[in-house]
Short mmCIF file of C-alpha atoms in Angstrom, two decimals:
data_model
loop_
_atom_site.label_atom_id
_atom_site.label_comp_id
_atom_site.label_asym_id
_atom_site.label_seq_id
_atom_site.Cartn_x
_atom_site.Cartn_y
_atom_site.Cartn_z
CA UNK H 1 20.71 -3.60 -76.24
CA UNK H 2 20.04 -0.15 -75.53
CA UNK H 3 23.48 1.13 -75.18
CA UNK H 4 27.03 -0.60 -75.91
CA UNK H 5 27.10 -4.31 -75.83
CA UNK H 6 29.93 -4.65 -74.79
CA UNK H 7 29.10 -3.47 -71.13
CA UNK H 8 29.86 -5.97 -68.39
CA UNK H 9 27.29 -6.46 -65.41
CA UNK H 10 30.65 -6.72 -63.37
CA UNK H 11 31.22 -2.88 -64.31
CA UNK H 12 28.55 -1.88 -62.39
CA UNK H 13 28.53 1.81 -60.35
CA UNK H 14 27.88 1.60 -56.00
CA UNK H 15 24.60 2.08 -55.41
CA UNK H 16 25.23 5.09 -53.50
CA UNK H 17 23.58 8.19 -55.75
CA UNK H 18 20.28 9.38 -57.51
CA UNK H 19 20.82 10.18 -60.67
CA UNK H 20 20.80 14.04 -61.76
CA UNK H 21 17.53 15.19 -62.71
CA UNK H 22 15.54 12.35 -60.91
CA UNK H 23 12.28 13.44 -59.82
CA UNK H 24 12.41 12.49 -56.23
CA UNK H 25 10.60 14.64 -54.05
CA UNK H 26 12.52 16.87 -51.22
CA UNK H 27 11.20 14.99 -48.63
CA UNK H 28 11.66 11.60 -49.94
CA UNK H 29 14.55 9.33 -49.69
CA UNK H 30 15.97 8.78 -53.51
CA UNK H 31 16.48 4.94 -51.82
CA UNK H 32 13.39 4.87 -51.63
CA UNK H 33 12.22 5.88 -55.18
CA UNK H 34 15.07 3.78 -56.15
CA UNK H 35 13.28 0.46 -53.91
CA UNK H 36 10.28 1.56 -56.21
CA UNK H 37 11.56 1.32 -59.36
CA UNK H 38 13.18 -2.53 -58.38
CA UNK H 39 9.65 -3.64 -57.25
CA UNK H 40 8.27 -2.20 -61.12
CA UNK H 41 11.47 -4.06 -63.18
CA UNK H 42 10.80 -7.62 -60.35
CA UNK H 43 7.17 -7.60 -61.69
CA UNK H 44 7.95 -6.92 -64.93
CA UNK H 45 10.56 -9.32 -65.55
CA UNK H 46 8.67 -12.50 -63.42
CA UNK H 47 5.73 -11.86 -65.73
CA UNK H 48 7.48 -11.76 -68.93
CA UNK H 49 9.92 -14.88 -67.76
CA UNK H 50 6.92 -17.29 -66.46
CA UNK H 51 4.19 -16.55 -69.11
CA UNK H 52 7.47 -16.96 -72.13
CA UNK H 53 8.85 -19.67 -70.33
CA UNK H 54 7.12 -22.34 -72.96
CA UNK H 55 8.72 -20.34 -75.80
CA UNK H 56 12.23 -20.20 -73.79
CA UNK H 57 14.85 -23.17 -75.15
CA UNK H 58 16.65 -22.79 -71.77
CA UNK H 59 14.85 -22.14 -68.28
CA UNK H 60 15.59 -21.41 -64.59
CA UNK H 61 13.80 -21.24 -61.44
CA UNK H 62 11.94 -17.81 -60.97
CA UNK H 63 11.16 -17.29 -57.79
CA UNK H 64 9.66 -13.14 -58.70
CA UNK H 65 12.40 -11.40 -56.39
CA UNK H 66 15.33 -9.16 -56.56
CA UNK H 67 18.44 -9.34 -54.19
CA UNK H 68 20.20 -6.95 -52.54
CA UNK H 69 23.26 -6.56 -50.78
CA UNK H 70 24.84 -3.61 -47.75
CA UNK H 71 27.94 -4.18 -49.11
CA UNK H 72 26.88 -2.35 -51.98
CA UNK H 73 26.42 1.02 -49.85
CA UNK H 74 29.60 2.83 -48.31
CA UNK H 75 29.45 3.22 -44.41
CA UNK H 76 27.48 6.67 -44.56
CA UNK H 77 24.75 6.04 -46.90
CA UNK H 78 24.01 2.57 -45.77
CA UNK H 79 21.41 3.36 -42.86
CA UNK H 80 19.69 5.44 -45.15
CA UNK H 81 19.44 2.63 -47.89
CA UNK H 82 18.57 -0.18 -45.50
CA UNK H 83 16.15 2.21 -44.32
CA UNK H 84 14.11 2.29 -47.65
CA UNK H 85 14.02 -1.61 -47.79
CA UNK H 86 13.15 -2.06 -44.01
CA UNK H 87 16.73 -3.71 -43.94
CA UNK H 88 18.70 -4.33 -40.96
CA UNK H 89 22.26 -3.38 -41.33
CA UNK H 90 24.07 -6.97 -40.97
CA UNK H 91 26.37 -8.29 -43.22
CA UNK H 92 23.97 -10.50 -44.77
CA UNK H 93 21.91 -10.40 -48.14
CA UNK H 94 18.56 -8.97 -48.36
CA UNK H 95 15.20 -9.39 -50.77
CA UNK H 96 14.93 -5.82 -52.24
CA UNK H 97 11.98 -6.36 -54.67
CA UNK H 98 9.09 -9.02 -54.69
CA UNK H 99 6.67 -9.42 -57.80
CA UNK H 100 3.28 -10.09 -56.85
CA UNK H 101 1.75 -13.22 -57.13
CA UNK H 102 4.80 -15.12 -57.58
CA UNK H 103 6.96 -17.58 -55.38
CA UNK H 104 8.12 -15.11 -52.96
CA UNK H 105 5.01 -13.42 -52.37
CA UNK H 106 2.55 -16.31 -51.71
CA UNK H 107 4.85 -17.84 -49.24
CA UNK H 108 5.31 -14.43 -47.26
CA UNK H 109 8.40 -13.19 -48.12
CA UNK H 110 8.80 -9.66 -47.65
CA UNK H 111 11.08 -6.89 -49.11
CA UNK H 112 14.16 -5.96 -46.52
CA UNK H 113 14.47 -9.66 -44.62
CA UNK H 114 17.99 -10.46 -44.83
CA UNK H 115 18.84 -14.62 -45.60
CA UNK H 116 21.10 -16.35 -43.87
CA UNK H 117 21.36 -19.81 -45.29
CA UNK H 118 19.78 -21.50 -48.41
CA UNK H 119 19.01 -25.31 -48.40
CA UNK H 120 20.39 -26.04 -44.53
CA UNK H 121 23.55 -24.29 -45.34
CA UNK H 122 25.55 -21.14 -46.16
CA UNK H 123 24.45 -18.47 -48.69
CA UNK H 124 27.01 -18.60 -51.62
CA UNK H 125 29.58 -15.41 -51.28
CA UNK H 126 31.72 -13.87 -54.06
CA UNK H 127 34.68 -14.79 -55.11
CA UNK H 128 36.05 -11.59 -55.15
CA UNK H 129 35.55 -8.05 -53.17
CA UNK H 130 32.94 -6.72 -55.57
CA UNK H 131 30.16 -5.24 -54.55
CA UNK H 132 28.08 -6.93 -56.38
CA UNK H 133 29.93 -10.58 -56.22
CA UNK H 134 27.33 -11.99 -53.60
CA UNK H 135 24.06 -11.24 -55.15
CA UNK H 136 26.07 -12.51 -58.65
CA UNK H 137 27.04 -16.06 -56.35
CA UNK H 138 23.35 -16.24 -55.04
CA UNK H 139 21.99 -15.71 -58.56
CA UNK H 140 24.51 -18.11 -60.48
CA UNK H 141 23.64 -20.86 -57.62
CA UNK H 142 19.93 -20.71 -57.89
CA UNK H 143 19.56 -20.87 -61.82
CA UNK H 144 21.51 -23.80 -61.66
CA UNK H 145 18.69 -25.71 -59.37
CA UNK H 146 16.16 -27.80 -61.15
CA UNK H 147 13.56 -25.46 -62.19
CA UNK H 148 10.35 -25.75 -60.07
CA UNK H 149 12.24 -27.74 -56.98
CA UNK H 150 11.68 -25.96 -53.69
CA UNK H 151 13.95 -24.00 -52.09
CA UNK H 152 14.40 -23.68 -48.21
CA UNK H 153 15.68 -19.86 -46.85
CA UNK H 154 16.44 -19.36 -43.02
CA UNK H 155 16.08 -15.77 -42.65
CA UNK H 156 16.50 -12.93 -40.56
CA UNK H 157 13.43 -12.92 -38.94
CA UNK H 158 14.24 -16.72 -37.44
CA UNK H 159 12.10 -18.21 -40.16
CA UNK H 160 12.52 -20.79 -42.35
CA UNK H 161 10.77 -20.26 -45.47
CA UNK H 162 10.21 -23.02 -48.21
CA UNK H 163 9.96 -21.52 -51.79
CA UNK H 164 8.78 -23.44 -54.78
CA UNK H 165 9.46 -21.66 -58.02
CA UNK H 166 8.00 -21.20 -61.25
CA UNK H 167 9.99 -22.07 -64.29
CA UNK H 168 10.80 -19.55 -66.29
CA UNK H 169 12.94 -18.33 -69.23
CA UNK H 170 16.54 -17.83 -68.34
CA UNK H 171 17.64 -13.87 -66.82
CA UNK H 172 17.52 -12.45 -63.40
CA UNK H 173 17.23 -9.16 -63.01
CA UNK H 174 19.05 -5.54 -61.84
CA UNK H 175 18.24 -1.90 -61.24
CA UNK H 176 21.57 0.27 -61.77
CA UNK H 177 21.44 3.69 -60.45
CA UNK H 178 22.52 5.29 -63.33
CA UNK H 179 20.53 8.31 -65.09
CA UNK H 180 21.57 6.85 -68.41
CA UNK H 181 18.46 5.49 -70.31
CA UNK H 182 19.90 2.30 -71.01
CA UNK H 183 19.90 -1.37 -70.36
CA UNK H 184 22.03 -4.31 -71.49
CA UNK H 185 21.97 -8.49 -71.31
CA UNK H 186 25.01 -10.55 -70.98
CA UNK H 187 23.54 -14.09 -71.35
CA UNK H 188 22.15 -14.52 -68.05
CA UNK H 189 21.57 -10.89 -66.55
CA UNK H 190 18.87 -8.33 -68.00
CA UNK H 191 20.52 -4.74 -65.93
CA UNK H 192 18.14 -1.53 -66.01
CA UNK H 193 19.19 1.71 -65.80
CA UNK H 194 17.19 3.70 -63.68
CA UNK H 195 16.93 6.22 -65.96
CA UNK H 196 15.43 4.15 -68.36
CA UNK H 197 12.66 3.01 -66.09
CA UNK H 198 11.83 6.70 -65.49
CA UNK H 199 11.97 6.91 -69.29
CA UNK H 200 9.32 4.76 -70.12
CA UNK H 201 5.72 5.83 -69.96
CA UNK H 202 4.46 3.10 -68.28
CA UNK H 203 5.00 -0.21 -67.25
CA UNK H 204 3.89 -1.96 -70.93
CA UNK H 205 6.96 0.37 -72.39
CA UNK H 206 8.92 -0.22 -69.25
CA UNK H 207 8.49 -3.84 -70.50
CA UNK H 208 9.08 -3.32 -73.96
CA UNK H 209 12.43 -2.07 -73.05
CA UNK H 210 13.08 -5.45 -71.00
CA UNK H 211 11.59 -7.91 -73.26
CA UNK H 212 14.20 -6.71 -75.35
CA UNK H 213 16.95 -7.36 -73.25
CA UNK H 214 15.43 -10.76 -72.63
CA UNK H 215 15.19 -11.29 -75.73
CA UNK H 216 18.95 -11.20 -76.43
CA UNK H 217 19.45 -13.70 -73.45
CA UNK H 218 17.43 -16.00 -74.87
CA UNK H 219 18.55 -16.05 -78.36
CA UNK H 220 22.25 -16.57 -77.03
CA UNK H 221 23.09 -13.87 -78.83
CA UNK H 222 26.60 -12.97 -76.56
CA UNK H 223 27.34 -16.71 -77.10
CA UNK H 224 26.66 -16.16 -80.51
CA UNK H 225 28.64 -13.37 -81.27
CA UNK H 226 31.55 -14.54 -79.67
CA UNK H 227 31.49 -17.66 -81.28
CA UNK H 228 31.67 -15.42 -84.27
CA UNK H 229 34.87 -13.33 -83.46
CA UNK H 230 33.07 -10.03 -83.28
CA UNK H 231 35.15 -7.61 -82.19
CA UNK H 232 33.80 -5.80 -79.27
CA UNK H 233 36.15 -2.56 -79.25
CA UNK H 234 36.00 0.28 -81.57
CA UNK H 235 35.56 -1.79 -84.45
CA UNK H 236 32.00 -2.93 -83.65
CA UNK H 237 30.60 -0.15 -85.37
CA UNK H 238 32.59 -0.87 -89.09
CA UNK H 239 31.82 -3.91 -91.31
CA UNK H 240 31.19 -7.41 -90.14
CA UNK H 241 31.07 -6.72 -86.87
CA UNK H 242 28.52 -4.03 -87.08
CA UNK H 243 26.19 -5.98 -89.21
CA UNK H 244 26.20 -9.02 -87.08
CA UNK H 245 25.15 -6.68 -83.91
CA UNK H 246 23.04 -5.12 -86.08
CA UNK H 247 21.24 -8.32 -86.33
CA UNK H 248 21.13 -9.22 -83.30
CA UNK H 249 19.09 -6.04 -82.52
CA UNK H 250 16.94 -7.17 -85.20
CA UNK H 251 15.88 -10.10 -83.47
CA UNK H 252 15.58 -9.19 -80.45
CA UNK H 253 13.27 -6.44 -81.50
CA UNK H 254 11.18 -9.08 -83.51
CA UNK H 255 10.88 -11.01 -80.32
CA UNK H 256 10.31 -8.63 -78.02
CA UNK H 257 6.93 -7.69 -79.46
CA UNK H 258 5.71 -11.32 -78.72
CA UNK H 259 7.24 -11.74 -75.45
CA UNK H 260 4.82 -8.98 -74.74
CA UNK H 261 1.94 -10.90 -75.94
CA UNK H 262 2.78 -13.61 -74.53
CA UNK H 263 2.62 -12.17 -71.06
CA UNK H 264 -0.38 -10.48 -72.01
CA UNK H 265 0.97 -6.84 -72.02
CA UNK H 266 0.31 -4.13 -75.71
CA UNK H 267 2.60 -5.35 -78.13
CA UNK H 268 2.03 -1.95 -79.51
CA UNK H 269 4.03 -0.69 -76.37
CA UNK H 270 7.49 -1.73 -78.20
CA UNK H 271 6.66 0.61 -81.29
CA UNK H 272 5.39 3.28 -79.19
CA UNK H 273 8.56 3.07 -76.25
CA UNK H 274 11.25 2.75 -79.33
CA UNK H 275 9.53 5.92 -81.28
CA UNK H 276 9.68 7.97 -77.97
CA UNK H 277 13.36 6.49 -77.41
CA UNK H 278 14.73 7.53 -80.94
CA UNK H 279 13.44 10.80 -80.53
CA UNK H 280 14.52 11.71 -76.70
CA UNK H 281 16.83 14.71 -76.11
CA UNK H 282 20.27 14.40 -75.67
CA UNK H 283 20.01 11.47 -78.52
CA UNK H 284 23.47 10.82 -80.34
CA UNK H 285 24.06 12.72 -83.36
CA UNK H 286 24.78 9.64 -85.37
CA UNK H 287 22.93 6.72 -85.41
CA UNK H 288 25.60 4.14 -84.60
CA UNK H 289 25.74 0.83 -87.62
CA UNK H 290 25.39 -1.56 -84.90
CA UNK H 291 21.79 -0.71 -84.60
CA UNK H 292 18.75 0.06 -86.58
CA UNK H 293 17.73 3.44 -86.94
CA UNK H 294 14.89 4.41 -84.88
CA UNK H 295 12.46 4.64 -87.97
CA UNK H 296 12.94 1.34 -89.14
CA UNK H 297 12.64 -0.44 -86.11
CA UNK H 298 9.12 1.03 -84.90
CA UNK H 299 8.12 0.13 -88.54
CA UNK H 300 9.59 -3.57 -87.97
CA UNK H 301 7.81 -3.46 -84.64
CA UNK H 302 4.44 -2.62 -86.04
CA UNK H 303 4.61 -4.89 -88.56
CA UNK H 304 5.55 -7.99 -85.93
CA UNK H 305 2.11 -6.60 -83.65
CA UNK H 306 0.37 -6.77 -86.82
CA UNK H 307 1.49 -10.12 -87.55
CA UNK H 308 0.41 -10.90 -83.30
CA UNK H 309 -2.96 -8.93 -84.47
CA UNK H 310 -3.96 -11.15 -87.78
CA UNK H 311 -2.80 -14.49 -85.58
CA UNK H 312 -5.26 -13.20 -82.79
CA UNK H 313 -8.14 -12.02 -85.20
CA UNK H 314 -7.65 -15.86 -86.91
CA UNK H 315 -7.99 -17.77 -83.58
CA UNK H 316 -4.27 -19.04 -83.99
CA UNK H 317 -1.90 -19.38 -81.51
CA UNK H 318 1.11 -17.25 -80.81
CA UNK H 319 4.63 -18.69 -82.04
CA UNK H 320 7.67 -16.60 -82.37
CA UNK H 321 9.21 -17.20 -85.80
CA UNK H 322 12.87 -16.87 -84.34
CA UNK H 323 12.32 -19.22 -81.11
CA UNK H 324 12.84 -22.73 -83.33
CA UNK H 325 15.68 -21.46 -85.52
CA UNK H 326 17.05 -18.11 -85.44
CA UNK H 327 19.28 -17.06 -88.63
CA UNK H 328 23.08 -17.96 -88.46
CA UNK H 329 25.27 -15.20 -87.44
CA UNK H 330 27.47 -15.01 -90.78
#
């Protein structure tokens, strides 16, 4: 994880803010640079979910979207929001990003159409008054269906729209508005910061940074670590606990660089993102004992693209060493 793993998605910030320092022109809406970045992190994460998705032990539906929600906007930035999504301002859901060539797009979904029932009856709603509880209901419902069985949306737009999806490895995905280059998995969710999507390059880094968030969902490695007794507070930087995140980082770096093969984007991105990452302003003085310093994981990188490299140049076919049986947790 890019920052502390022991953030929650249910901590998440209102969507109602650019972050400081975001280039957004003056005569641009920062929704709408915000829309932008969710339609980047959609694509990103449907590719790298539906071309892994034969590596992935556990799978879910993708259907190559990204949800959102007005109840995540207070009363007087909510027009302006909607606005950026072509959203109408109803208390309903809304489809905020759409990858290309996936479910979504072929069968003509488009970005801002609210839904208003799923399979001939109500969408799912939160159990509690978080912003963010509906989108978290809708997600939670839909992984659960059988991976590539269709999926019927009445929508705003008096349509009902029949989806099929794509199975794919298990994470849905989130944009945070947050200038903090960071991200973070919690089993099921892979949450960007916007800041880190400005961060990265381009979109191969941009997905360097997620593969490696994916890569912690699927490697279980929350499940893992609790079943473990970590301890999550201030003591996950000292002793056991730190070297069993440490780990965990490990992998998911290892993986990460062939997740990125495998949906056919420059493993060499993860080397070259991680490089720029460790040396970035505004860095922490210390390098936490959680995670690997920034030197020795581009060198671990490198060496996993040169293993992708010599398996290429030999005519073999990709495997991730960690997929069939990752190392205990001890």
């Amino acid at each position: 994880m890019l920052h502390s793993a022991s953030a929650l998605v249910v901590a998440l910030s209102l969507l109602v803010a650019v972050p400081a320092g975001a280039a957004t022109p003056p005569d641009r809406s920062p929704y709408v640079s915000f829309a932008a970045l969710e339609a980047r992190v959609a694509a990103i994460g449907f590719r790298l979910t539906t071309a892994n998705a034969a590596w992935c032990p556990v799978q879910q539906p993708q259907f190559g979207w990204i949800w959102g929600d007005p109840r995540l906007y207070d009363a007087e930035r909510r027009p302006e929001a909607l606005a950026a999504y072509g959203a109408v301002d109803r208390d309903d859901p809304f489809i905020a990003a759409i990858a290309p060539t996936s479910p979504a797009a072929t069968v003509g979904m488009r970005v801002g159409v609210a839904v208003i029932g799923m399979q001939g009856g109500a969408v799912p709603d939160g159990a509690d008054a978080h912003p963010f509880a509906r989108i978290t209901a809708i997600e939670t419902s839909l992984a659960a269906l059988p991976h590539t069985a269709p999926l019927r949306l009445d929508t705003g737009d008096a349509r009902a729209l029949t989806l099929t999806p794509i199975a794919g490895c298990v994470s849905d995905f989130r944009v945070e508005a947050s200038e903090k280059a960071g991200a973070v998995a919690d089993g099921r969710m892979v949450l960007v910061n916007q800041g880190l999507a400005q961060f990265a390059q381009d979109d191969d880094e941009l997905a360097a940074a997620i593969a490696h968030e994916l890569a912690h969902n699927i490697l279980r490695h929350r499940a893992r670590l609790d079943a473990v007794g970590v301890d999550r507070g201030l003591g996950k930087q000292f002793g056991r606990s730190a070297r069993l995140f440490k780990q965990t980082e490990v992998e998911a770096d290892r993986l990460s660089v062939w997740l990125l093969a495998g949906a056919d984007y420059d493993p060499g991105a993860a080397a070259r993102f991680w490089q720029k990452f460790g040396q970035r302003k505004g860095r922490p003085m210390f390098q936490a004992a959680s995670h690997p310093g920034w030197r020795d994981r581009v060198a671990a990188l490198e060496a996993e693209a040169a293993l992708i490299a010599a398996a290429r140049a030999a005519g073999q076919p990709l495997h991730p060493p960690l997929i069939d049986a990752p190392a205990p947790l001890e």
